[in-house]
CSV table of C-alpha atoms in Angstrom, one decimal:
chain,number,residue,atom,x,y,z
W,1,UNK,CA,1.4,68.5,10.5
W,2,UNK,CA,1.0,71.0,7.8
W,3,UNK,CA,3.2,74.0,7.3
W,4,UNK,CA,2.9,76.2,4.4
W,5,UNK,CA,4.9,79.2,3.8
W,6,UNK,CA,4.2,81.9,1.4
W,7,UNK,CA,2.4,79.9,-1.3
W,8,UNK,CA,1.9,81.7,-4.2
W,9,UNK,CA,0.2,80.2,-7.7
W,10,UNK,CA,-0.8,82.0,-10.7
W,11,UNK,CA,-2.8,80.6,-13.8
W,12,UNK,CA,-1.9,82.3,-16.9
W,13,UNK,CA,-0.6,85.3,-15.2
W,14,UNK,CA,-3.7,85.6,-13.0
W,15,UNK,CA,-2.6,85.2,-9.3
W,16,UNK,CA,-5.0,82.9,-7.6
W,17,UNK,CA,-2.8,82.7,-4.5
W,18,UNK,CA,-1.0,85.5,-3.2
W,19,UNK,CA,1.1,84.1,-0.3
W,20,UNK,CA,-0.6,81.7,2.1
W,21,UNK,CA,1.0,80.9,5.3
W,22,UNK,CA,-0.7,78.2,7.5
W,23,UNK,CA,0.1,75.9,10.0
W,24,UNK,CA,-2.2,73.0,11.1
W,25,UNK,CA,-1.4,70.8,14.2
W,26,UNK,CA,-1.7,67.1,14.7
W,27,UNK,CA,-5.5,65.9,14.9
W,28,UNK,CA,-6.7,69.4,13.7
W,29,UNK,CA,-10.0,69.6,11.6
W,30,UNK,CA,-9.6,72.6,9.3
W,31,UNK,CA,-12.5,74.1,7.2
W,32,UNK,CA,-11.8,76.4,4.4
W,33,UNK,CA,-14.7,78.8,3.4
W,34,UNK,CA,-14.8,81.2,1.0
W,35,UNK,CA,-16.6,82.6,-2.6
W,36,UNK,CA,-16.0,80.8,-5.6
W,37,UNK,CA,-12.5,81.9,-7.3
W,38,UNK,CA,-11.2,82.3,-4.1
W,39,UNK,CA,-8.4,79.9,-4.4
W,40,UNK,CA,-9.3,77.6,-1.7
W,41,UNK,CA,-9.4,74.4,-3.8
W,42,UNK,CA,-6.3,75.6,-5.5
W,43,UNK,CA,-4.7,75.7,-1.9
W,44,UNK,CA,-6.1,72.4,-1.3
W,45,UNK,CA,-4.5,71.1,-4.5
W,46,UNK,CA,-1.2,72.4,-3.7
W,47,UNK,CA,-1.0,70.5,-0.7
W,48,UNK,CA,-0.6,67.4,-2.8
W,49,UNK,CA,1.0,69.1,-5.8
W,50,UNK,CA,-2.1,68.3,-8.0
W,51,UNK,CA,-1.3,72.1,-8.5
W,52,UNK,CA,2.2,72.9,-8.2
W,53,UNK,CA,2.7,76.3,-6.5
W,54,UNK,CA,4.9,78.7,-8.3
W,55,UNK,CA,6.5,79.6,-4.9
W,56,UNK,CA,6.9,78.8,-1.3
W,57,UNK,CA,7.3,75.9,0.8
W,58,UNK,CA,5.0,72.9,1.5
W,59,UNK,CA,5.3,70.7,4.3
W,60,UNK,CA,3.0,67.7,5.0
W,61,UNK,CA,3.9,65.3,7.9
W,62,UNK,CA,7.6,65.3,7.8
W,63,UNK,CA,8.2,65.7,4.2
W,64,UNK,CA,8.9,69.5,3.3
W,65,UNK,CA,9.1,70.4,-0.3
W,66,UNK,CA,10.5,73.7,-1.6
W,67,UNK,CA,8.4,74.7,-4.5
W,68,UNK,CA,11.3,75.8,-7.1
W,69,UNK,CA,13.5,72.9,-6.3
W,70,UNK,CA,10.9,70.3,-5.9
W,71,UNK,CA,12.2,66.9,-7.4
W,72,UNK,CA,9.7,64.1,-8.9
W,73,UNK,CA,10.7,62.2,-5.8
W,74,UNK,CA,10.0,64.7,-3.3
W,75,UNK,CA,6.5,65.5,-4.9
W,76,UNK,CA,5.9,61.5,-4.5
W,77,UNK,CA,6.8,61.3,-1.1
W,78,UNK,CA,4.9,64.5,-0.5
W,79,UNK,CA,2.0,63.1,-2.0
W,80,UNK,CA,2.1,59.7,0.2
W,81,UNK,CA,1.8,61.8,3.4
W,82,UNK,CA,-1.8,62.9,2.2
W,83,UNK,CA,-4.9,61.4,0.6
W,84,UNK,CA,-7.6,63.3,-1.0
W,85,UNK,CA,-11.4,63.1,-1.4
W,86,UNK,CA,-12.4,64.8,-4.7
W,87,UNK,CA,-15.7,66.8,-5.4
W,88,UNK,CA,-16.3,64.6,-8.4
W,89,UNK,CA,-15.3,61.4,-6.7
W,90,UNK,CA,-12.6,60.3,-9.2
W,91,UNK,CA,-13.2,56.6,-8.5
W,92,UNK,CA,-11.3,53.9,-10.8
W,93,UNK,CA,-13.9,53.6,-13.4
W,94,UNK,CA,-12.6,50.3,-14.3
W,95,UNK,CA,-12.0,48.9,-10.6
W,96,UNK,CA,-14.8,47.8,-8.3
W,97,UNK,CA,-15.4,49.3,-4.9
W,98,UNK,CA,-13.1,46.9,-3.2
W,99,UNK,CA,-10.5,47.0,-6.0
W,100,UNK,CA,-10.4,51.0,-5.8
W,101,UNK,CA,-9.9,50.8,-1.8
W,102,UNK,CA,-7.0,48.3,-2.2
W,103,UNK,CA,-5.3,49.9,-5.2
W,104,UNK,CA,-3.4,52.4,-3.0
W,105,UNK,CA,-2.6,49.7,-0.4
W,106,UNK,CA,-1.0,47.4,-3.0
W,107,UNK,CA,0.6,49.9,-5.1
W,108,UNK,CA,2.1,52.3,-2.7
W,109,UNK,CA,2.0,50.7,0.5
W,110,UNK,CA,3.2,47.4,-1.0
W,111,UNK,CA,0.8,45.3,1.1
W,112,UNK,CA,0.0,41.7,0.2
W,113,UNK,CA,-3.3,41.3,-1.6
W,114,UNK,CA,-5.0,39.3,1.3
W,115,UNK,CA,-3.9,42.0,3.8
W,116,UNK,CA,-5.1,45.0,1.2
W,117,UNK,CA,-8.4,43.2,1.1
W,118,UNK,CA,-9.0,42.6,4.8
W,119,UNK,CA,-7.9,46.3,5.6
W,120,UNK,CA,-10.2,47.4,2.7
W,121,UNK,CA,-13.1,45.4,3.8
W,122,UNK,CA,-12.7,47.3,7.2
W,123,UNK,CA,-12.9,50.7,5.7
W,124,UNK,CA,-15.8,49.7,3.7
W,125,UNK,CA,-17.4,48.4,6.7
W,126,UNK,CA,-16.7,51.9,8.3
W,127,UNK,CA,-18.5,53.9,5.5
W,128,UNK,CA,-21.5,51.6,5.6
W,129,UNK,CA,-20.7,49.9,2.1
W,130,UNK,CA,-20.0,46.4,3.0
W,131,UNK,CA,-22.7,44.9,0.8
W,132,UNK,CA,-21.2,46.8,-2.2
W,133,UNK,CA,-17.7,45.2,-2.8
W,134,UNK,CA,-18.2,43.8,-6.1
W,135,UNK,CA,-20.1,47.0,-7.6
W,136,UNK,CA,-18.4,49.1,-9.9
W,137,UNK,CA,-18.6,52.8,-9.5
W,138,UNK,CA,-20.9,53.5,-12.3
W,139,UNK,CA,-23.6,51.2,-10.4
W,140,UNK,CA,-23.5,53.4,-7.4
W,141,UNK,CA,-25.3,56.6,-6.3
W,142,UNK,CA,-23.2,59.8,-5.7
W,143,UNK,CA,-23.2,59.4,-1.9
W,144,UNK,CA,-22.1,56.0,-2.3
W,145,UNK,CA,-19.3,56.8,-4.5
W,146,UNK,CA,-18.1,59.5,-2.4
W,147,UNK,CA,-18.1,57.3,0.7
W,148,UNK,CA,-16.1,54.9,-1.3
W,149,UNK,CA,-13.6,57.8,-2.1
W,150,UNK,CA,-13.5,58.2,1.7
W,151,UNK,CA,-12.7,54.6,2.3
W,152,UNK,CA,-9.8,54.6,-0.3
W,153,UNK,CA,-8.5,57.8,1.4
W,154,UNK,CA,-8.9,56.3,4.9
W,155,UNK,CA,-7.1,53.0,3.9
W,156,UNK,CA,-4.0,54.7,3.2
W,157,UNK,CA,-3.7,55.6,6.7
W,158,UNK,CA,-2.3,59.3,5.7
W,159,UNK,CA,-1.3,61.9,7.9
W,160,UNK,CA,-3.6,64.3,6.6
W,161,UNK,CA,-6.9,63.8,4.5
W,162,UNK,CA,-7.7,66.2,2.2
W,163,UNK,CA,-11.4,67.0,1.0
W,164,UNK,CA,-12.2,69.0,-1.9
W,165,UNK,CA,-15.9,70.0,-1.7
W,166,UNK,CA,-16.8,66.6,-0.9
W,167,UNK,CA,-20.6,67.1,-1.0
W,168,UNK,CA,-20.9,69.9,-3.9
W,169,UNK,CA,-21.6,67.2,-6.8
W,170,UNK,CA,-24.1,65.2,-4.8
W,171,UNK,CA,-28.0,65.3,-4.7
W,172,UNK,CA,-29.3,67.3,-1.6
W,173,UNK,CA,-30.9,64.3,-0.2
W,174,UNK,CA,-27.2,62.5,-0.2
W,175,UNK,CA,-25.4,64.8,1.3
W,176,UNK,CA,-26.1,64.0,4.9
W,177,UNK,CA,-25.0,60.1,4.5
W,178,UNK,CA,-21.6,61.6,3.3
W,179,UNK,CA,-21.3,64.3,6.1
W,180,UNK,CA,-22.2,61.9,8.8
W,181,UNK,CA,-19.2,59.4,7.4
W,182,UNK,CA,-16.8,62.5,7.7
W,183,UNK,CA,-18.1,63.5,11.0
W,184,UNK,CA,-17.4,59.9,12.4
W,185,UNK,CA,-13.7,59.9,11.1
W,186,UNK,CA,-13.2,63.7,12.3
W,187,UNK,CA,-13.6,62.4,15.8
W,188,UNK,CA,-11.1,59.6,15.5
W,189,UNK,CA,-8.4,62.2,15.6
W,190,UNK,CA,-7.2,62.4,11.9
W,191,UNK,CA,-6.0,65.6,10.5
W,192,UNK,CA,-8.3,66.9,8.2
W,193,UNK,CA,-8.7,70.0,5.9
W,194,UNK,CA,-11.9,70.5,4.2
W,195,UNK,CA,-13.1,72.5,1.5
W,196,UNK,CA,-16.9,73.1,1.9
W,197,UNK,CA,-19.7,75.3,1.3
W,198,UNK,CA,-21.6,73.3,4.0
W,199,UNK,CA,-21.6,76.0,6.5
W,200,UNK,CA,-23.5,74.2,9.4
W,201,UNK,CA,-21.2,71.4,8.8
W,202,UNK,CA,-18.2,73.3,8.9
W,203,UNK,CA,-19.3,74.8,12.1
W,204,UNK,CA,-20.1,71.5,13.7
W,205,UNK,CA,-16.9,69.3,12.6
W,206,UNK,CA,-14.0,71.8,12.6
W,207,UNK,CA,-11.6,73.1,15.1
W,208,UNK,CA,-10.8,75.9,13.2
W,209,UNK,CA,-12.4,77.7,10.3
W,210,UNK,CA,-10.4,79.7,7.5
W,211,UNK,CA,-12.1,82.3,5.4
W,212,UNK,CA,-10.6,83.0,2.1
W,213,UNK,CA,-11.1,85.6,-0.6
W,214,UNK,CA,-9.2,86.9,-3.4
W,215,UNK,CA,-6.2,84.4,-2.8
W,216,UNK,CA,-5.5,85.2,0.5
W,217,UNK,CA,-6.5,83.9,4.0
W,218,UNK,CA,-8.7,86.8,5.0
W,219,UNK,CA,-9.8,85.2,8.5
W,220,UNK,CA,-9.1,82.4,11.0
W,221,UNK,CA,-10.5,81.5,13.9
W,222,UNK,CA,-12.8,79.1,15.9
W,223,UNK,CA,-16.2,78.1,14.4
W,224,UNK,CA,-17.9,80.2,17.1
W,225,UNK,CA,-15.8,83.3,16.4
W,226,UNK,CA,-16.1,83.1,12.5
W,227,UNK,CA,-19.6,82.6,12.3
W,228,UNK,CA,-21.0,84.3,15.5
W,229,UNK,CA,-18.7,87.3,15.5
W,230,UNK,CA,-16.6,87.7,12.2
W,231,UNK,CA,-14.2,90.5,12.4
W,232,UNK,CA,-13.7,91.3,8.7
W,233,UNK,CA,-16.0,93.1,6.7
W,234,UNK,CA,-15.5,90.7,3.7
W,235,UNK,CA,-16.6,87.4,5.9
W,236,UNK,CA,-19.6,89.2,7.1
W,237,UNK,CA,-20.8,89.9,3.6
W,238,UNK,CA,-20.0,86.4,2.5
W,239,UNK,CA,-22.1,84.7,5.4
W,240,UNK,CA,-24.8,87.0,5.0
W,241,UNK,CA,-24.9,86.3,1.7
W,242,UNK,CA,-24.7,82.4,2.2
W,243,UNK,CA,-27.4,82.7,4.9
W,244,UNK,CA,-29.8,84.5,2.5
W,245,UNK,CA,-29.4,81.9,-0.1
W,246,UNK,CA,-30.7,79.4,2.3
W,247,UNK,CA,-32.9,81.0,4.7
W,248,UNK,CA,-33.4,78.1,6.8
W,249,UNK,CA,-34.2,79.8,10.2
W,250,UNK,CA,-36.9,81.8,8.1
W,251,UNK,CA,-38.3,78.4,6.8
W,252,UNK,CA,-38.2,76.9,10.2
W,253,UNK,CA,-40.3,80.0,11.6
W,254,UNK,CA,-42.6,79.5,8.7
W,255,UNK,CA,-43.2,75.9,9.3
W,256,UNK,CA,-43.9,76.6,13.1
U,1,UNK,CA,-18.8,34.6,-70.5
U,2,UNK,CA,-20.9,32.5,-68.2
U,3,UNK,CA,-20.2,32.1,-64.2
U,4,UNK,CA,-19.4,28.6,-63.1
U,5,UNK,CA,-20.7,28.5,-59.7
U,6,UNK,CA,-19.1,25.1,-58.8
U,7,UNK,CA,-15.7,26.7,-59.6
U,8,UNK,CA,-16.3,29.5,-56.9
U,9,UNK,CA,-16.0,26.5,-54.5
U,10,UNK,CA,-12.9,24.8,-56.1
U,11,UNK,CA,-11.2,28.3,-55.9
U,12,UNK,CA,-12.2,29.1,-52.5
U,13,UNK,CA,-10.4,25.9,-51.4
U,14,UNK,CA,-7.4,27.0,-53.5
U,15,UNK,CA,-7.6,30.5,-52.3
U,16,UNK,CA,-7.8,29.6,-48.6
U,17,UNK,CA,-4.4,28.0,-48.6
U,18,UNK,CA,-3.1,31.4,-48.9
U,19,UNK,CA,-4.8,32.4,-45.7
U,20,UNK,CA,-2.0,32.0,-43.4
U,21,UNK,CA,0.0,34.6,-45.6
U,22,UNK,CA,-2.8,37.1,-45.0
U,23,UNK,CA,-3.2,36.8,-41.4
U,24,UNK,CA,0.5,36.8,-41.1
U,25,UNK,CA,0.8,40.2,-43.3
U,26,UNK,CA,-2.0,41.4,-41.0
U,27,UNK,CA,-1.5,40.5,-37.4
U,28,UNK,CA,2.4,40.8,-37.3
U,29,UNK,CA,2.3,44.5,-38.8
U,30,UNK,CA,-0.7,45.6,-36.3
U,31,UNK,CA,1.4,43.8,-33.5
U,32,UNK,CA,4.3,45.7,-34.4
U,33,UNK,CA,2.2,48.9,-35.0
U,34,UNK,CA,0.7,48.6,-31.5
U,35,UNK,CA,4.0,49.0,-29.7
U,36,UNK,CA,5.2,51.8,-32.2
U,37,UNK,CA,1.7,53.4,-31.8
U,38,UNK,CA,1.5,53.3,-28.0
U,39,UNK,CA,5.0,54.6,-27.7
U,40,UNK,CA,4.3,57.5,-30.2
U,41,UNK,CA,1.1,58.4,-28.7
U,42,UNK,CA,2.7,58.6,-25.2
U,43,UNK,CA,5.6,60.8,-26.8
U,44,UNK,CA,3.1,62.9,-28.3
U,45,UNK,CA,1.0,63.3,-25.1
U,46,UNK,CA,4.0,64.0,-22.9
U,47,UNK,CA,5.5,66.3,-25.4
U,48,UNK,CA,8.6,64.8,-24.9
U,49,UNK,CA,11.7,66.9,-26.1
U,50,UNK,CA,12.9,66.3,-29.5
U,51,UNK,CA,11.1,63.2,-29.9
U,52,UNK,CA,7.7,64.5,-30.1
U,53,UNK,CA,8.6,66.6,-33.2
U,54,UNK,CA,9.8,63.5,-34.7
U,55,UNK,CA,6.6,61.6,-33.7
U,56,UNK,CA,4.7,64.5,-35.1
U,57,UNK,CA,6.4,64.1,-38.7
U,58,UNK,CA,6.0,60.3,-38.6
U,59,UNK,CA,2.2,60.5,-37.9
U,60,UNK,CA,1.6,63.2,-40.3
U,61,UNK,CA,3.7,61.6,-43.1
U,62,UNK,CA,2.3,57.7,-42.7
U,63,UNK,CA,-1.3,58.9,-42.4
U,64,UNK,CA,-0.7,61.3,-45.1
U,65,UNK,CA,0.5,59.0,-47.8
U,66,UNK,CA,-1.4,55.6,-49.2
U,67,UNK,CA,-0.1,52.6,-47.6
U,68,UNK,CA,0.8,51.5,-51.3
U,69,UNK,CA,3.3,54.2,-51.4
U,70,UNK,CA,4.9,53.2,-48.3
U,71,UNK,CA,5.3,49.6,-49.6
U,72,UNK,CA,6.6,51.0,-52.9
U,73,UNK,CA,9.2,53.5,-51.1
U,74,UNK,CA,10.4,50.8,-48.9
U,75,UNK,CA,10.5,47.9,-51.4
U,76,UNK,CA,12.7,50.2,-53.8
U,77,UNK,CA,14.4,52.6,-51.5
U,78,UNK,CA,15.4,50.5,-48.5
U,79,UNK,CA,17.4,47.8,-50.5
U,80,UNK,CA,19.3,51.0,-52.1
U,81,UNK,CA,20.1,52.2,-48.9
U,82,UNK,CA,21.1,49.2,-47.4
U,83,UNK,CA,23.3,48.6,-50.4
U,84,UNK,CA,25.1,51.8,-50.2
U,85,UNK,CA,25.7,51.4,-46.7
U,86,UNK,CA,27.0,48.0,-46.9
U,87,UNK,CA,29.2,48.9,-49.8
U,88,UNK,CA,30.6,51.9,-47.8
U,89,UNK,CA,31.6,50.0,-44.7
U,90,UNK,CA,32.4,46.8,-46.6
U,91,UNK,CA,30.0,44.7,-45.1
U,92,UNK,CA,29.7,42.1,-48.1
U,93,UNK,CA,25.9,42.2,-47.6
U,94,UNK,CA,23.6,42.3,-50.4
U,95,UNK,CA,19.9,43.6,-49.9
U,96,UNK,CA,18.6,40.7,-52.0
U,97,UNK,CA,19.4,38.4,-49.6
U,98,UNK,CA,16.4,40.0,-47.4
U,99,UNK,CA,12.9,38.3,-48.1
U,100,UNK,CA,10.4,40.6,-49.9
U,101,UNK,CA,8.0,40.0,-47.3
U,102,UNK,CA,10.3,41.9,-44.5
U,103,UNK,CA,10.1,44.9,-46.7
U,104,UNK,CA,6.2,44.8,-47.0
U,105,UNK,CA,6.0,44.0,-43.3
U,106,UNK,CA,8.2,46.8,-42.6
U,107,UNK,CA,5.7,49.1,-44.4
U,108,UNK,CA,2.7,48.0,-42.9
U,109,UNK,CA,3.8,48.0,-39.4
U,110,UNK,CA,4.9,51.6,-40.0
U,111,UNK,CA,1.7,52.4,-41.4
U,112,UNK,CA,-0.3,50.8,-38.7
U,113,UNK,CA,1.9,52.3,-36.0
U,114,UNK,CA,0.8,55.8,-37.3
U,115,UNK,CA,-2.8,55.0,-37.4
U,116,UNK,CA,-2.9,53.3,-34.0
U,117,UNK,CA,-1.0,56.0,-32.3
U,118,UNK,CA,-3.8,58.2,-33.0
U,119,UNK,CA,-6.4,55.7,-31.7
U,120,UNK,CA,-4.1,55.4,-28.4
U,121,UNK,CA,-4.0,59.2,-28.3
U,122,UNK,CA,-7.8,59.6,-28.5
U,123,UNK,CA,-8.3,56.7,-25.9
U,124,UNK,CA,-5.9,58.2,-23.5
U,125,UNK,CA,-7.4,61.8,-23.8
U,126,UNK,CA,-10.9,60.5,-23.4
U,127,UNK,CA,-10.1,59.1,-19.9
U,128,UNK,CA,-11.0,61.8,-17.7
U,129,UNK,CA,-8.2,64.0,-15.8
U,130,UNK,CA,-9.6,62.9,-12.4
U,131,UNK,CA,-8.6,59.4,-12.7
U,132,UNK,CA,-4.8,60.4,-13.2
U,133,UNK,CA,-5.5,62.9,-10.1
U,134,UNK,CA,-6.8,60.2,-8.0
U,135,UNK,CA,-4.1,57.9,-8.9
U,136,UNK,CA,-1.3,60.7,-7.9
U,137,UNK,CA,-3.4,61.5,-4.8
U,138,UNK,CA,-3.1,57.9,-3.6
U,139,UNK,CA,0.7,58.1,-4.1
U,140,UNK,CA,1.4,56.7,-7.6
U,141,UNK,CA,4.1,57.6,-9.7
U,142,UNK,CA,3.1,58.5,-13.5
U,143,UNK,CA,4.2,55.2,-14.7
U,144,UNK,CA,2.1,53.3,-12.4
U,145,UNK,CA,-1.0,55.7,-13.0
U,146,UNK,CA,-0.6,55.3,-16.6
U,147,UNK,CA,-0.2,51.2,-16.8
U,148,UNK,CA,-2.7,50.6,-14.1
U,149,UNK,CA,-5.6,53.2,-14.4
U,150,UNK,CA,-5.5,55.1,-17.6
U,151,UNK,CA,-4.3,52.7,-20.1
U,152,UNK,CA,-6.7,50.0,-19.0
U,153,UNK,CA,-9.6,52.3,-19.5
U,154,UNK,CA,-8.0,53.9,-22.6
U,155,UNK,CA,-7.6,50.3,-24.3
U,156,UNK,CA,-11.2,49.3,-23.5
U,157,UNK,CA,-12.6,52.3,-24.7
U,158,UNK,CA,-10.4,51.9,-28.0
U,159,UNK,CA,-11.6,48.5,-28.9
U,160,UNK,CA,-14.0,49.3,-31.5
U,161,UNK,CA,-11.5,51.6,-33.2
U,162,UNK,CA,-8.8,48.6,-33.0
U,163,UNK,CA,-11.2,46.5,-34.9
U,164,UNK,CA,-11.6,49.2,-37.6
U,165,UNK,CA,-7.9,49.2,-38.0
U,166,UNK,CA,-7.7,45.4,-37.9
U,167,UNK,CA,-10.4,45.2,-40.8
U,168,UNK,CA,-8.4,47.8,-42.9
U,169,UNK,CA,-5.1,46.3,-42.6
U,170,UNK,CA,-6.8,42.9,-43.2
U,171,UNK,CA,-8.0,44.5,-46.6
U,172,UNK,CA,-5.1,46.3,-47.1
U,173,UNK,CA,-2.8,43.3,-46.8
U,174,UNK,CA,-4.2,42.3,-50.4
U,175,UNK,CA,-1.8,45.2,-51.9
U,176,UNK,CA,1.4,43.2,-50.9
U,177,UNK,CA,0.4,41.2,-54.0
U,178,UNK,CA,1.9,44.0,-56.1
U,179,UNK,CA,5.2,42.9,-55.0
U,180,UNK,CA,4.2,39.2,-55.5
U,181,UNK,CA,3.4,38.0,-51.9
U,182,UNK,CA,1.0,35.1,-52.4
U,183,UNK,CA,-1.6,36.0,-49.9
U,184,UNK,CA,-5.4,35.7,-50.6
U,185,UNK,CA,-5.8,38.5,-53.6
U,186,UNK,CA,-2.5,37.3,-55.1
U,187,UNK,CA,-3.5,33.5,-54.9
U,188,UNK,CA,-7.0,34.4,-56.2
U,189,UNK,CA,-5.3,36.3,-59.3
U,190,UNK,CA,-3.1,33.0,-59.8
U,191,UNK,CA,-6.0,31.0,-59.7
U,192,UNK,CA,-8.2,33.3,-62.0
U,193,UNK,CA,-5.2,33.5,-64.5
U,194,UNK,CA,-4.4,30.2,-64.6
U,195,UNK,CA,-8.1,28.8,-65.1
U,196,UNK,CA,-9.3,32.0,-66.9
U,197,UNK,CA,-12.1,32.2,-64.5
U,198,UNK,CA,-11.4,35.5,-63.0
U,199,UNK,CA,-15.1,36.2,-61.7
U,200,UNK,CA,-15.4,33.3,-59.8
U,201,UNK,CA,-12.1,33.5,-58.3
U,202,UNK,CA,-12.7,36.9,-57.0
U,203,UNK,CA,-16.0,36.3,-55.7
U,204,UNK,CA,-14.4,33.3,-53.8
U,205,UNK,CA,-11.5,35.8,-52.4
U,206,UNK,CA,-14.4,38.0,-51.5
U,207,UNK,CA,-16.2,35.4,-49.6
U,208,UNK,CA,-12.9,34.8,-47.5
U,209,UNK,CA,-12.4,38.4,-46.7
U,210,UNK,CA,-16.1,38.9,-45.7
U,211,UNK,CA,-16.0,35.9,-43.6
U,212,UNK,CA,-12.8,36.9,-41.8
U,213,UNK,CA,-14.3,40.5,-41.2
U,214,UNK,CA,-17.2,39.1,-39.7
U,215,UNK,CA,-15.3,36.7,-37.5
U,216,UNK,CA,-13.3,39.7,-36.4
U,217,UNK,CA,-16.3,41.9,-35.5
U,218,UNK,CA,-17.7,39.2,-33.7
U,219,UNK,CA,-14.8,38.6,-31.4
U,220,UNK,CA,-14.4,42.4,-31.0
U,221,UNK,CA,-18.0,42.6,-29.8
U,222,UNK,CA,-17.6,39.9,-27.5
U,223,UNK,CA,-14.2,41.6,-26.2
U,224,UNK,CA,-15.8,45.0,-26.0
U,225,UNK,CA,-18.8,43.9,-24.0
U,226,UNK,CA,-16.3,42.1,-21.5
U,227,UNK,CA,-13.8,45.0,-21.1
U,228,UNK,CA,-16.2,47.9,-20.9
U,229,UNK,CA,-18.9,46.2,-18.7
U,230,UNK,CA,-17.8,48.5,-15.8
U,231,UNK,CA,-19.2,51.4,-17.7
U,232,UNK,CA,-22.7,49.7,-18.7
U,233,UNK,CA,-24.3,49.5,-15.1
U,234,UNK,CA,-24.2,45.7,-15.6
U,235,UNK,CA,-22.8,43.0,-13.0
U,236,UNK,CA,-19.6,41.5,-14.0
């Protein structure tokens, strides 16, 4: 479903991705972990050319793009293989919730308005926002906005959905509603790549975990392998640091 | 000298007849300037090869010189140019067959284009990058993303600035009277000098401009409220 070969990307001569190779199978849910600045978001954005890789081959679905020879048309058809859920939601501010979800169906999938509306209503029901059709994004909470973002991505019925830290900008009490929506759609067999800092979520939802640091994939494996028995020192350090930041077991002990 | 209050009303009615000319000299250049401004703003934002240099020079010159200068340059310069070219190619075309208002309209349109391009540019830049990225992520091309997502928001946010420019150009159209266009100021001048009642005539003209400006502000406020409702947490 996804095939990356030797993806390299620099910003101002500062290498951010140093040769990423990756294959993701159909229906697989892949979580990408790593410290900030490790290139995980850039990798995700290279998948739909929001950041154009300097070198390498990107394939999503059956569209393959060789970075150096990429034409506008190729990039457009690559982008139409995937949909993205953004950290800061990026809902179309001047469109209502329903219009946000309909937009892609009408413009890029050439649906008739009534069909797009029916499909969008279905998607909004799925994310639990059937009562917010005519609200503008500015009238919604962060969690609700992000669920609209998910509905917008889902409506396109893409080959892959890319999640870029979908809960990082949310208030802690709103994280749960968004994660539970993502879990539901993960169970439907859609291929997903998720960049996240929610360790327990990554462990629960993903089939495979990638740990990135310094622009390379340091380690990959099943959630069980990565979280319980990381092989690489850097992975261990990272997981230790994270668990020290959120000492949940400690708190639980204390509460008991 | 005493002031003849009643004559203000007489002058008002007389000067008001020139209102269509003033509106014509305001709205037409702004309409042309709208198209020029949008094109120039996009050329500058996307740094289109060769054209962006021309666009930069255009904006710099027309914002860097007074509008009265543009009218003068075009009123005196353009006929010269047209006649030279016409003579060279033997077209038998005389520039004095062109109505003066066309020169004024050209000058005002070019000025409006320069000012409006900066308003468009700031409006477009103020729309967050994430909007464009979201549009790309659902498979839109640049044109679709621009026309459906970015420009509607940029326009809505630019309404107060458009109103400023409209008011500015409404008042600026008065300088067309130096090339003998009979718009409101021109008409006021004629009424004033034929009746030798200068103060009264210009007070009347002042009230007309003021009234027009208040109406424009009211309309702008109303449109802005409608157009940016999405940003105010209020329902449609």
